Amino acid sequence: MPIVIDLDVQLARKKMSVQEFADAIGITPANVAVLKNGRAKAVRFTTLEAICRVLECQPGDILRWTADTTTDTDTDTESGE
């Protein structure tokens, strides 16, 4: 996925554990792990606001875009061509 969540950097900067962070923003440690490991498909704005408030950062400090290195090799097979 071309959107990367750099949560580890900010947690290390604040010297917070995953459990402390999860408690502070009101989500489970398992959901923090989903964010940290890049498996999240979406982030609610309320969660993003809580993350930024607790870590005292901007959304751009934890979210970044990278070029997608995978190529789409699927072809249109439904057109009959």
Short mmCIF file of C-alpha atoms in Angstrom, two decimals:
data_model
loop_
_atom_site.label_atom_id
_atom_site.label_comp_id
_atom_site.label_asym_id
_atom_site.label_seq_id
_atom_site.Cartn_x
_atom_site.Cartn_y
_atom_site.Cartn_z
CA MET A 1 0.00 0.00 0.00
CA PRO A 2 1.46 3.37 -0.92
CA ILE A 3 0.36 5.08 2.34
CA VAL A 4 2.81 4.26 5.14
CA ILE A 5 2.09 4.83 8.84
CA ASP A 6 5.25 5.79 10.74
CA LEU A 7 3.85 5.22 14.20
CA ASP A 8 6.99 3.55 15.60
CA VAL A 9 9.05 6.71 15.14
CA GLN A 10 6.59 8.87 17.05
CA LEU A 11 6.08 6.29 19.81
CA ALA A 12 9.84 6.04 20.30
CA ARG A 13 10.14 9.82 20.35
CA LYS A 14 7.54 9.99 23.15
CA LYS A 15 8.93 6.85 24.86
CA MET A 16 5.46 5.31 24.94
CA SER A 17 4.61 1.63 24.95
CA VAL A 18 1.89 0.25 22.71
CA GLN A 19 -0.30 -0.38 25.76
CA GLU A 20 0.13 3.19 27.06
CA PHE A 21 -0.59 4.58 23.62
CA ALA A 22 -3.64 2.37 23.08
CA ASP A 23 -5.06 3.41 26.46
CA ALA A 24 -4.41 7.10 25.71
CA ILE A 25 -6.18 7.11 22.35
CA GLY A 26 -8.94 4.67 23.25
CA ILE A 27 -8.26 1.74 20.92
CA THR A 28 -7.05 -1.78 21.60
CA PRO A 29 -3.35 -2.73 21.48
CA ALA A 30 -4.29 -5.12 18.66
CA ASN A 31 -5.58 -2.20 16.59
CA VAL A 32 -2.40 -0.23 17.33
CA ALA A 33 -0.47 -3.23 16.00
CA VAL A 34 -2.60 -3.19 12.83
CA LEU A 35 -1.66 0.46 12.32
CA LYS A 36 2.03 -0.11 13.10
CA ASN A 37 2.32 -3.11 10.80
CA GLY A 38 0.71 -1.39 7.83
CA ARG A 39 -2.33 -3.68 7.72
CA ALA A 40 -4.88 -0.92 8.29
CA LYS A 41 -7.23 -0.26 5.39
CA ALA A 42 -8.61 2.97 6.88
CA VAL A 43 -8.16 5.32 9.83
CA ARG A 44 -11.05 7.29 11.28
CA PHE A 45 -10.48 11.02 11.57
CA THR A 46 -11.37 10.80 15.27
CA THR A 47 -8.61 8.20 15.73
CA LEU A 48 -6.17 10.29 13.71
CA GLU A 49 -7.03 13.32 15.84
CA ALA A 50 -6.43 11.31 19.04
CA ILE A 51 -3.11 9.99 17.71
CA CYS A 52 -1.93 13.52 16.89
CA ARG A 53 -3.14 14.89 20.21
CA VAL A 54 -1.41 12.20 22.28
CA LEU A 55 1.81 12.20 20.26
CA GLU A 56 1.76 16.00 19.84
CA CYS A 57 2.35 15.73 16.10
CA GLN A 58 0.75 16.53 12.77
CA PRO A 59 -0.88 13.91 10.50
CA GLY A 60 2.05 14.30 8.10
CA ASP A 61 4.40 13.20 10.88
CA ILE A 62 2.83 9.74 10.91
CA LEU A 63 1.35 9.35 7.41
CA ARG A 64 3.41 9.41 4.23
CA TRP A 65 2.88 8.45 0.63
CA THR A 66 5.31 6.22 -1.24
CA ALA A 67 5.20 5.13 -4.84
CA ASP A 68 3.50 1.76 -5.24
CA THR A 69 6.15 -0.73 -6.35
CA THR A 70 3.68 -3.35 -7.56
CA THR A 71 2.34 -3.29 -11.09
CA ASP A 72 -1.17 -4.16 -12.13
CA THR A 73 -0.93 -7.01 -14.64
CA ASP A 74 -4.66 -7.73 -14.79
CA THR A 75 -6.31 -7.34 -18.18
CA ASP A 76 -9.91 -6.70 -19.07
CA THR A 77 -11.23 -10.21 -19.73
CA GLU A 78 -14.92 -9.26 -19.68
CA SER A 79 -14.84 -7.23 -22.90
CA GLY A 80 -14.46 -10.37 -25.03
CA GLU A 81 -11.38 -9.08 -26.77
#
